[in-house]
Coordinates of C-alpha atoms in Angstrom, one line a residue:
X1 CA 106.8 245.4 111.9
X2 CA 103.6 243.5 111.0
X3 CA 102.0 244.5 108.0
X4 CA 98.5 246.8 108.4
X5 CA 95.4 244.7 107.2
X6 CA 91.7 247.0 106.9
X7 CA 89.6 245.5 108.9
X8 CA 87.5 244.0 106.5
X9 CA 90.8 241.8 105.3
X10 CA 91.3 240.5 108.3
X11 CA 87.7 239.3 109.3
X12 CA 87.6 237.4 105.7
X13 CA 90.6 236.1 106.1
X14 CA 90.0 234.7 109.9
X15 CA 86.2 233.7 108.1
X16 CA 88.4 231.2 105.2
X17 CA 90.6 229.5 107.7
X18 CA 86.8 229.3 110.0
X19 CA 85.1 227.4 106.9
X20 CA 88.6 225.1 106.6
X21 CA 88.3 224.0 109.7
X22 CA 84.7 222.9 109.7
X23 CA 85.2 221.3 106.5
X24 CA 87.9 219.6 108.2
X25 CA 86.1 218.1 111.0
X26 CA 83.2 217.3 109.0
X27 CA 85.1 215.2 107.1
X28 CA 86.4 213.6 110.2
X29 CA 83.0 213.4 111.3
X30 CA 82.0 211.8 108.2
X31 CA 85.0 209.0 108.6
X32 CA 84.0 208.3 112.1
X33 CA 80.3 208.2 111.4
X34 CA 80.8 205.5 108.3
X35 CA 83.5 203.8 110.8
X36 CA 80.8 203.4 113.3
X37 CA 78.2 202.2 111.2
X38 CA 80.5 200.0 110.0
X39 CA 81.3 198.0 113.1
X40 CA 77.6 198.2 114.5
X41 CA 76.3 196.6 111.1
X42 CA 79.0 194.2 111.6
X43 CA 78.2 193.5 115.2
X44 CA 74.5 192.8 113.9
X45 CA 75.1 190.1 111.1
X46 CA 77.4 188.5 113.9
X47 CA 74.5 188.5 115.9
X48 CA 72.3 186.9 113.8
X49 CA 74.7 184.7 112.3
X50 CA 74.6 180.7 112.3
X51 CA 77.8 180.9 113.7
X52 CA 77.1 183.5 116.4
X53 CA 73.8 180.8 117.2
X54 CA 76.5 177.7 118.0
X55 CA 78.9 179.8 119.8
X56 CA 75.8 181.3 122.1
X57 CA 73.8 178.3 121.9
X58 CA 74.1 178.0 125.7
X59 CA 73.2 181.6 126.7
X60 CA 70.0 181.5 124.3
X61 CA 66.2 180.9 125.5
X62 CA 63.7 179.4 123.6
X63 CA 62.2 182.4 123.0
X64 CA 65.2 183.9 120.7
X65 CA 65.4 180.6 118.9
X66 CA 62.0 181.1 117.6
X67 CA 63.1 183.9 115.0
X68 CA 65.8 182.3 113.7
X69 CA 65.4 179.9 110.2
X70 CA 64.5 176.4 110.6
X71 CA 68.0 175.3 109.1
X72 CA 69.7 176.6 111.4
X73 CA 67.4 174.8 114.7
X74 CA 67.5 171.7 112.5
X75 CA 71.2 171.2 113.7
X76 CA 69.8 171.1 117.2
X77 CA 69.6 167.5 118.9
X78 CA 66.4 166.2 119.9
X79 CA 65.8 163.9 122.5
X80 CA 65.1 160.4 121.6
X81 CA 62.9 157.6 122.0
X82 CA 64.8 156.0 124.7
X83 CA 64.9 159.7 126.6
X84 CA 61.3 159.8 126.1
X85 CA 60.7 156.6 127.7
X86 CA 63.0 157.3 130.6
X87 CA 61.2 160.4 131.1
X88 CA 64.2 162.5 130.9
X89 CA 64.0 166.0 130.7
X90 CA 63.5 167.6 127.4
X91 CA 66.4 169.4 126.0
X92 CA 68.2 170.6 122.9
X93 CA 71.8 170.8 123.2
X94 CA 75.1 170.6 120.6
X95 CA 76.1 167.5 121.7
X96 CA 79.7 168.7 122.3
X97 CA 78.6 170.7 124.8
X98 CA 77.4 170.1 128.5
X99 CA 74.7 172.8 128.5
X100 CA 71.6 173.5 126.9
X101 CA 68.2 175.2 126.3
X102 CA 65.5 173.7 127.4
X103 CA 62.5 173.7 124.2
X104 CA 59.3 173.4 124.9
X105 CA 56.8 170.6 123.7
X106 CA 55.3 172.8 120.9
X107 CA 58.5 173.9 119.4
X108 CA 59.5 170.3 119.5
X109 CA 56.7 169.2 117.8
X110 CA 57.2 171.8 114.9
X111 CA 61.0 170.9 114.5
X112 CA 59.9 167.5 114.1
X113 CA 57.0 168.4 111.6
X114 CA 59.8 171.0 109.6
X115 CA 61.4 168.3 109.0
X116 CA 59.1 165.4 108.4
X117 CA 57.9 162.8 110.9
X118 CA 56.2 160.3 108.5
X119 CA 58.2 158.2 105.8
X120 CA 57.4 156.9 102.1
X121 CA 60.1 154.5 100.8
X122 CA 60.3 153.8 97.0
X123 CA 63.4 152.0 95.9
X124 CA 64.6 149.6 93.0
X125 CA 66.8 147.7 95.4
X126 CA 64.4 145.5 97.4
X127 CA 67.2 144.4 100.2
X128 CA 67.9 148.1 100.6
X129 CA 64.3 149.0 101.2
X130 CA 63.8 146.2 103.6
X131 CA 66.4 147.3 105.6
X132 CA 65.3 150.8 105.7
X133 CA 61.9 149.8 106.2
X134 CA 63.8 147.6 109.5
X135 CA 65.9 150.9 110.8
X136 CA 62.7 152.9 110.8
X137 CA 60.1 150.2 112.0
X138 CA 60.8 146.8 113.1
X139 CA 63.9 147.8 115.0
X140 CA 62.7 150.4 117.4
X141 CA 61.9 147.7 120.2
X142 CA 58.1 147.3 121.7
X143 CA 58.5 149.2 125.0
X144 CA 59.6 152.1 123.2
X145 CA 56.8 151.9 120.7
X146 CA 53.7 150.9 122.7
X147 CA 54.6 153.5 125.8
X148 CA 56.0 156.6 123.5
X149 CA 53.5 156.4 120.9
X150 CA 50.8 154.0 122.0
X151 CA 51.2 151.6 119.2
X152 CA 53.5 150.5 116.5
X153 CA 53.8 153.2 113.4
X154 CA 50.9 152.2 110.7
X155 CA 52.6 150.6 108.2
X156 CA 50.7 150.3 105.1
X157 CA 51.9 148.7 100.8
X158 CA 51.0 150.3 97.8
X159 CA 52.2 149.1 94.7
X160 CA 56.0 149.5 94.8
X161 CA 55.9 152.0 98.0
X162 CA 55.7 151.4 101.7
X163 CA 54.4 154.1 103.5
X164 CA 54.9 154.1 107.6
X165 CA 53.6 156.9 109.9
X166 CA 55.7 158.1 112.1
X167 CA 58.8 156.4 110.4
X168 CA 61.0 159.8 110.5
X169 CA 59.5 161.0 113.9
X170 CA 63.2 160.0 115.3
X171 CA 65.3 160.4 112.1
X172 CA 67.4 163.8 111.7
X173 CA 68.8 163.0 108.3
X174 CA 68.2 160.5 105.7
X175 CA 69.7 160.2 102.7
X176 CA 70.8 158.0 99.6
X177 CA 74.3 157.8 99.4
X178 CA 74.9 155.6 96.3
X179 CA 75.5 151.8 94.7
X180 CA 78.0 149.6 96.5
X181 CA 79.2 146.6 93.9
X182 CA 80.5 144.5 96.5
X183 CA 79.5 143.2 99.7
X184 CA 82.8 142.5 100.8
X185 CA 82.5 146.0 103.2
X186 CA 79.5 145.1 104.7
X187 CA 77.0 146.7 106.8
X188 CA 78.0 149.4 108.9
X189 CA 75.9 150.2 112.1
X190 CA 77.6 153.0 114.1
X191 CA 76.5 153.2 117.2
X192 CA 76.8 156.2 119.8
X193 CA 77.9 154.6 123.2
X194 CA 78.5 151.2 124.2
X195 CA 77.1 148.8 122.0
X196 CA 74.9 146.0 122.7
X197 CA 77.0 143.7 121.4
X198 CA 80.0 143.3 124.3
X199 CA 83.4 142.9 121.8
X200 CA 82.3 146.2 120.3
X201 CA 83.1 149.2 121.9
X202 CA 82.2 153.0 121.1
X203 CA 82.3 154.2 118.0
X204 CA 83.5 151.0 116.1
X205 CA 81.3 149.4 112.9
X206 CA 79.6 146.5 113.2
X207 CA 79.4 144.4 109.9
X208 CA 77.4 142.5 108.2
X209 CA 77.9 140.4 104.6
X210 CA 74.5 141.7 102.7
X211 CA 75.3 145.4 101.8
X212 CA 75.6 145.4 98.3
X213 CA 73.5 147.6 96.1
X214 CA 71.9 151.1 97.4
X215 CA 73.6 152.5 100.2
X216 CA 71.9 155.2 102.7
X217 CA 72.8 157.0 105.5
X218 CA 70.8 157.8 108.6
X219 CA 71.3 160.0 112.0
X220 CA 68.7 159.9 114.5
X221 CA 67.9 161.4 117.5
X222 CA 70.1 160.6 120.4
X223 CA 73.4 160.9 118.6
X224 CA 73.0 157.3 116.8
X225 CA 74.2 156.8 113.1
X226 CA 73.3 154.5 110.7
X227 CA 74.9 153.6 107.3
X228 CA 74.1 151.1 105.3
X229 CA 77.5 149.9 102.5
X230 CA 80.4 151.4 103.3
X231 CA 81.7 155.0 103.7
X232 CA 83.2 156.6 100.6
X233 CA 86.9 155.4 100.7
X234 CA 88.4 158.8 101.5
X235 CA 86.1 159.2 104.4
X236 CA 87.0 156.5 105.7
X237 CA 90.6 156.2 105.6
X238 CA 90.3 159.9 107.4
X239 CA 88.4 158.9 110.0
X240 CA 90.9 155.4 110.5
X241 CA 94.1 158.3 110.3
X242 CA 92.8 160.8 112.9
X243 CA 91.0 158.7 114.8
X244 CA 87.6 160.3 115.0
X245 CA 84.0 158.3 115.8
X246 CA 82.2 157.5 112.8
X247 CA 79.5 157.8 115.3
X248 CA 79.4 161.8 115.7
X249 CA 78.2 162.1 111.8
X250 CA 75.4 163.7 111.9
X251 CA 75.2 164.9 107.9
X252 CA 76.6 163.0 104.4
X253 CA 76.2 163.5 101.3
X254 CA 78.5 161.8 98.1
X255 CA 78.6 161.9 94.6
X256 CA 78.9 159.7 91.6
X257 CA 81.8 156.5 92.4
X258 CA 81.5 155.8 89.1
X259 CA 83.3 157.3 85.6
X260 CA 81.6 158.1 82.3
X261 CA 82.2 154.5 81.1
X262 CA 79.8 153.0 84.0
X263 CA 83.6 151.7 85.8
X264 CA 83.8 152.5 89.6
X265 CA 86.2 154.5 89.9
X266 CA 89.0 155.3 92.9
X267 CA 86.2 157.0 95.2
X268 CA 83.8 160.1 95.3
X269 CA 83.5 163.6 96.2
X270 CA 82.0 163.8 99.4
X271 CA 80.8 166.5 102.1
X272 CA 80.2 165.5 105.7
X273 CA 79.3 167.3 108.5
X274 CA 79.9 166.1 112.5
X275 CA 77.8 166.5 115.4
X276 CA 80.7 169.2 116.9
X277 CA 79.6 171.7 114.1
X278 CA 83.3 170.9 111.6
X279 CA 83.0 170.0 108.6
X280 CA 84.8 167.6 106.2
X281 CA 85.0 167.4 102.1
X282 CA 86.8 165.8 99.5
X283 CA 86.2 167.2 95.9
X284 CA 88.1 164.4 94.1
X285 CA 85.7 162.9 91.7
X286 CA 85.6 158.9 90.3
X287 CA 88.4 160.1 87.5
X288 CA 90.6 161.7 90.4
X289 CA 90.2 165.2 89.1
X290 CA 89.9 167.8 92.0
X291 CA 87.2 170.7 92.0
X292 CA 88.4 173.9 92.4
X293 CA 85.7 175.7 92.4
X294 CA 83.7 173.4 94.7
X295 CA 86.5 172.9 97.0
X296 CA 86.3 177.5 97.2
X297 CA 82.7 177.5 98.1
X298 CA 82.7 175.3 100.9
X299 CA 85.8 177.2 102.1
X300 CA 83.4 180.1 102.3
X301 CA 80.0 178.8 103.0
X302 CA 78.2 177.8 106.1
X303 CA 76.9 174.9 104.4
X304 CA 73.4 173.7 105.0
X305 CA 72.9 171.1 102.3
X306 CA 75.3 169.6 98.9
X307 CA 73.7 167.4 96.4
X308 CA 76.0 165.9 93.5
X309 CA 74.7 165.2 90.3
X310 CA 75.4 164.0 86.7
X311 CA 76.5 166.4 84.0
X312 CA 73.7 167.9 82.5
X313 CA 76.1 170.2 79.4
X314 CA 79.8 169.9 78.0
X315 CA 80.6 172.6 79.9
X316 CA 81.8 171.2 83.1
X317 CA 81.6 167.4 81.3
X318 CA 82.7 165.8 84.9
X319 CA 81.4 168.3 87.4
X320 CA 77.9 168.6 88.8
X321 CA 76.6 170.1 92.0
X322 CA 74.3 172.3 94.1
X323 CA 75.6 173.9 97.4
X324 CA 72.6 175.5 100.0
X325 CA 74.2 177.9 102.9
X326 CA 72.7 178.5 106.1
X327 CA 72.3 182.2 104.7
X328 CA 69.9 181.2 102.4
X329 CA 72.9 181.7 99.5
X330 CA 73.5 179.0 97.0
X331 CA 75.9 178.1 94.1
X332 CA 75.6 175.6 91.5
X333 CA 77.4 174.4 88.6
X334 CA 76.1 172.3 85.9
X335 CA 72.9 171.6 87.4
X336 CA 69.5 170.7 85.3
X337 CA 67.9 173.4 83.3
X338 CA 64.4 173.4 85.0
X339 CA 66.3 173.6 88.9
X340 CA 68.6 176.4 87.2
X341 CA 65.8 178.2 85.8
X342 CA 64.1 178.1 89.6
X343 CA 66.7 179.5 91.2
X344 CA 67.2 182.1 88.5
X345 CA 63.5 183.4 88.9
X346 CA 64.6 184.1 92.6
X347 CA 68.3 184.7 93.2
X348 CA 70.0 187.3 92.0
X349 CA 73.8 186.3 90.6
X350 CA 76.7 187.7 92.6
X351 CA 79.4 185.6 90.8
X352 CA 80.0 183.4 88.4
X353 CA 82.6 181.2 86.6
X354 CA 84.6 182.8 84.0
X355 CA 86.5 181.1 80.9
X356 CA 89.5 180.1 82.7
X357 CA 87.2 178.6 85.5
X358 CA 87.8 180.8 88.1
X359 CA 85.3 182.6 89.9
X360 CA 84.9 186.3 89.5
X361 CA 82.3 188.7 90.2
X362 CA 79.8 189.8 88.2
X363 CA 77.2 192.9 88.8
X364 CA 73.6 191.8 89.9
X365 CA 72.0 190.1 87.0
X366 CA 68.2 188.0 86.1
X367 CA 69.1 187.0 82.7
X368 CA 69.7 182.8 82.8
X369 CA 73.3 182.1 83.0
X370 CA 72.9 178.1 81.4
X371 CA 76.6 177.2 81.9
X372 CA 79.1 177.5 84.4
X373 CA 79.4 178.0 88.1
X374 CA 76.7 180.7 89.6
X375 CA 76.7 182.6 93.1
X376 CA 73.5 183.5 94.2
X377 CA 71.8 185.9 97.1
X378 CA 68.1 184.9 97.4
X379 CA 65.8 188.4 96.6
X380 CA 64.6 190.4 99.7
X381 CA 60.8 189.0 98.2
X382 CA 61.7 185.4 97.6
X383 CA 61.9 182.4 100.2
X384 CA 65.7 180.0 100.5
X385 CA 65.8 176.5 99.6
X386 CA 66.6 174.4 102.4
X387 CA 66.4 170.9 100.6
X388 CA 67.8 169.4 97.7
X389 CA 68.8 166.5 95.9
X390 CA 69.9 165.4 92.2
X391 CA 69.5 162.2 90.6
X392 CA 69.5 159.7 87.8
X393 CA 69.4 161.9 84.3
X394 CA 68.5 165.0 85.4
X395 CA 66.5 164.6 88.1
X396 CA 65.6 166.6 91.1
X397 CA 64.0 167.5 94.0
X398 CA 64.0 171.2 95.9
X399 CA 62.4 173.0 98.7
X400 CA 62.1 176.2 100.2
X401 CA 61.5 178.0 103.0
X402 CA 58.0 178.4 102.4
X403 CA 56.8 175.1 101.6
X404 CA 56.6 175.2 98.0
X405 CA 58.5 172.5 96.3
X406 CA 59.8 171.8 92.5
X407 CA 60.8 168.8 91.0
X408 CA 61.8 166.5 88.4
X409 CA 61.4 163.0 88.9
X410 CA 60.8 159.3 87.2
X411 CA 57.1 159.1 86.2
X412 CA 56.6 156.0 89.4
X413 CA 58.2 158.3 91.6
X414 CA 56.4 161.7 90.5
X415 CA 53.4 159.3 90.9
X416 CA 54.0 159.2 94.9
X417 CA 54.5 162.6 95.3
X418 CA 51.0 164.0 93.7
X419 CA 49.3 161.1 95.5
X420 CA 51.0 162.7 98.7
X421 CA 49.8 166.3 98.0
X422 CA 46.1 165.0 97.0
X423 CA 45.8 163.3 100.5
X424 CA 46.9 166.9 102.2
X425 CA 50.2 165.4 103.1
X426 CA 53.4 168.0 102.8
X427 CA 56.6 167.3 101.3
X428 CA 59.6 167.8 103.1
X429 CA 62.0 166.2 101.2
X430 CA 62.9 163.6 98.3
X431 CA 65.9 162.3 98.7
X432 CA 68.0 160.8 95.5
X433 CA 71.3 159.9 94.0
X434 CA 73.1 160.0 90.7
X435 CA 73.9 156.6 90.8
X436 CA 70.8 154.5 91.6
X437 CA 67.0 154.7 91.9

C-alpha cells in the first residue's frame, strides 16, 4: 500500500524535485559555458601569438602581417643587396624554412624605416669606429652600390661623429657588445655560405690580429653575421661542443666581462637568439654567480630584446638587467631610476621579487617599486618598448611602440641625439654597453 498524498502535496513535491533539476543543469550549463569560453579565448591568444606567427609564417599573406607589431615582422628576413642586384624575387621567409610570403615594396620599405636605414657612429675607440664605419660603407662593393642605390651612401664628419645615409638600410641588428683586452682572438667575420676566401668553408671565423678594444655585433640582410672581438667565452665553447654555425646568429646581447674591481673576469652573461627562432643564454656573471631570477624570465618570455647594465642600488650589488617580450611585457631588476620611473608611469606590476629573492606575485600596483625584480603588463592606454640599452653609469636609451623615446646619455652623446631630432630625423635606436663608450 502506497501512502495517500492530497493533491496539492503531490504537485509541490513533483514542483521541488522540477526546480532541482533545473538548477542542476544550469549549473552544468554554467561549467560548460565558462569551459567553452575558456578554450575559444585560448584559441584566440594562440592565434595572435608570436609563436602562432613562426609556426604559420608560411600559410600567412601580406595582408595579415600588417596588423601584427613591428617586433614581431622585425624577425622576418629581408632580401639583400646582392638579391637586389640579381633581381631576385622579393621575399620574406624564416630562413629555416623553404617557403615564404611574398611582401610587397611598401611594406618593405616601412620594415626598413621601423627599424632605421640611416647610421650615426660615435665611439671612444677610433679602430672600432673605422671598422664599423668599413662594414657599413667601404665594404659593400661598387656594383652593388651604384646599381641598387645609384650612388655610394653620403657620408659626412662632424666633430667626433660620422654620419652615413643609408648605412643601416641592410643591417638587421647592431649592437655594442663590450671591451676585448686582448687581441689575441681576433676579428671574427662569420660568413653565411661559402666564403670568398677558398680554405674557409661555411660557417667558420675568419681572423684577424687588430680586435682589441670595443667589440660589436652585426646581422644583415641575407643571413650574413658580423662580429667584431671575440664571442663571450661560454658562447663560444657552445657553439665549438654542438657544432652549430656561428653564422645563423641573428641577435646578441652580453653583459659586463668585468668584476667590481675593473678585473675581467671568467666571462659574461649573455642572451642570443638564431635565425631558426631558439634561443640561447647564460646568466653566469664576471664573478661566476648565476641569476636565478634572470635565468626564470627567459624561461617564460618570448624575448624580444635584453640589455645588461651596471648596478645602479645595493640591492642586487652584481645584478643588472632589462628584459622586452614580444607581448609587449617586460621585467627589470636593478635598472636606473629615471628608465624605472618610465616604465612605472606605464606598466602595471604583476610580480615582483620578494626578500628571499624569489619571484612572487603581487596584486596590480602604480606606486614605484625602487628595488628588486619587477614584472610588468604594459596598460591597455600605453604603447610597449621595443628598444633598449644600458650603459656606462647609469645610462640609457628606450623606445616604444609609438615613437617616443627616453634617455639618459653622456652630454657628447645626448648632443647627437637632439641634433638628430632638430633636423626631423627619428630615432630608432641607441645602442650601448656597460663596459665601454
Amino acid at each position: 500500500d502506497y501512502p495517500q498524498l492530497y493533491e496539492y502535496d503531490a504537485v509541490q513535491e513533483e514542483y521541488q524535485c522540477l526546480i532541482q533539476e533545473i538548477n542542476a543543469l544550469e549549473k552544468d550549463r554554467r561549467e560548460l559555458e565558462r569551459n567553452f569560453n575558456e578554450i575559444v579565448n585560448k584559441h584566440a591568444k594562440e592565434c595572435h601569438s608570436y609563436r602562432s606567427m613562426m609556426s604559420n609564417l608560411n600559410f600567412l599573406k601580406w595582408k595579415d602581417l600588417k596588423s601584427l607589431p613591428f617586433t614581431w615582422l622585425e624577425d622576418l628576413a629581408l632580401p639583400s643587396p646582392r638579391d637586389e642586384l640579381t633581381n631576385v624575387k622579393r621575399q620574406t621567409k624564416l630562413s629555416s624554412r623553404k617557403k615564404s610570403s611574398i611582401l610587397p615594396k611598401s611594406m618593405e620599405k616601412s620594415l626598413r624605416h621601423q627599424r632605421g636605414v640611416g647610421l650615426a657612429i660615435l665611439m671612444a675607440d677610433i679602430d672600432a669606429k673605422n671598422a664599423l664605419i668599413g662594414r657599413c660603407y667601404m665594404n659593400r662593393g661598387k656594383a652593388i652600390s651604384q646599381r641598387v642605390m645609384g650612388k655610394r651612401p653620403l657620408l659626412r664628419v662632424e666633430g667626433s661623429t660620422t654620419f652615413i645615409r643609408n648605412g643601416a638600410q641592410w643591417v638587421k641588428y647592431a649592437g655594442i657588445t663590450g671591451h676585448c683586452d686582448s687581441a689575441i682572438n681576433g676579428n671574427s667575420t662569420i660568413h653565411h655560405g661559402p666564403s670568398q676566401d677558398s680554405s674557409l668553408s661555411k660557417g667558420r671565423q675568419s681572423l684577424s690580429s687588430n680586435a682589441a678594444g670595443t667589440t660589436y655585433f652585426l646581422k644583415f640582410d641575407g643571413e650574413k653575421a658580423h662580429h667584431r672581438g671575440p664571442l663571450p667565452l661560454r658562447l663560444e665553447l657552445r657553439l665549438s661542443r654542438e657544432g652549430r654555425d656561428p653564422w645563423s646568429l641573428r641577435y646578441l646581447s652580453t653583459g659586463s666581462s668585468y668584476t667590481d674591481d675593473g678585473i675581467s673576469g671568467d666571462g659574461c652573461c649573455y642572451y642570443a637568439e638564431f635565425d631558426s627562432g631558439e634561443c640561447w643564454w647564460g646568466t653566469q656573471n664576471a664573478h661566476g654567480e648565476e641569476d636565478g631570477i634572470l635565468h626564470e624570465i627567459l624561461t617564460e618570455m618570448d624575448v624580444h630584446r635584453v640589455a645588461f647594465g651596471n648596478p645602479t642600488s645595493p640591492f642586487a650589488k652584481k645584478s643588472s638587467w632589462i628584459v622586452i617580450g614580444k607581448d609587449g611585457s617586460v621585467a627589470w631588476r636593478n635598472i636606473p631610476q629615471g628608465l624605472h620611473d618610465v616604465l612605472m608611469e606605464r606598466y602595471e606590476l604583476t610580480r615582483c621579487s620578494t626578500p628571499s629573492g624569489t619571484i612572487a606575485d603581487v596584486p596590480h600596483r602604480r606606486s614605484p617599486v625602487r628595488k628588486g625584480t619587477n614584472v610588468g603588463i604594459i596598460r591597455a592606454d600605453a604603447a610597449a618598448p621595443c628598444e633598449v640599452s644600458l650603459g656606462v653609469a647609469g645610462t640609457y636609451f628606450v623606445r616604444f611602440m609609438d615613437g617616443t623615446v627616453d634617455y639618459s646619455l653622456p652630454s657628447f652623446a645626448a648632443d647627437v641625439c637632439e641634433k638628430l631630432e632638430a633636423e626631423g630625423k627619428v630615432i630608432r635606436n641607441v645602442s650601448l654597453h656597460s663596459d665601454t663608450y
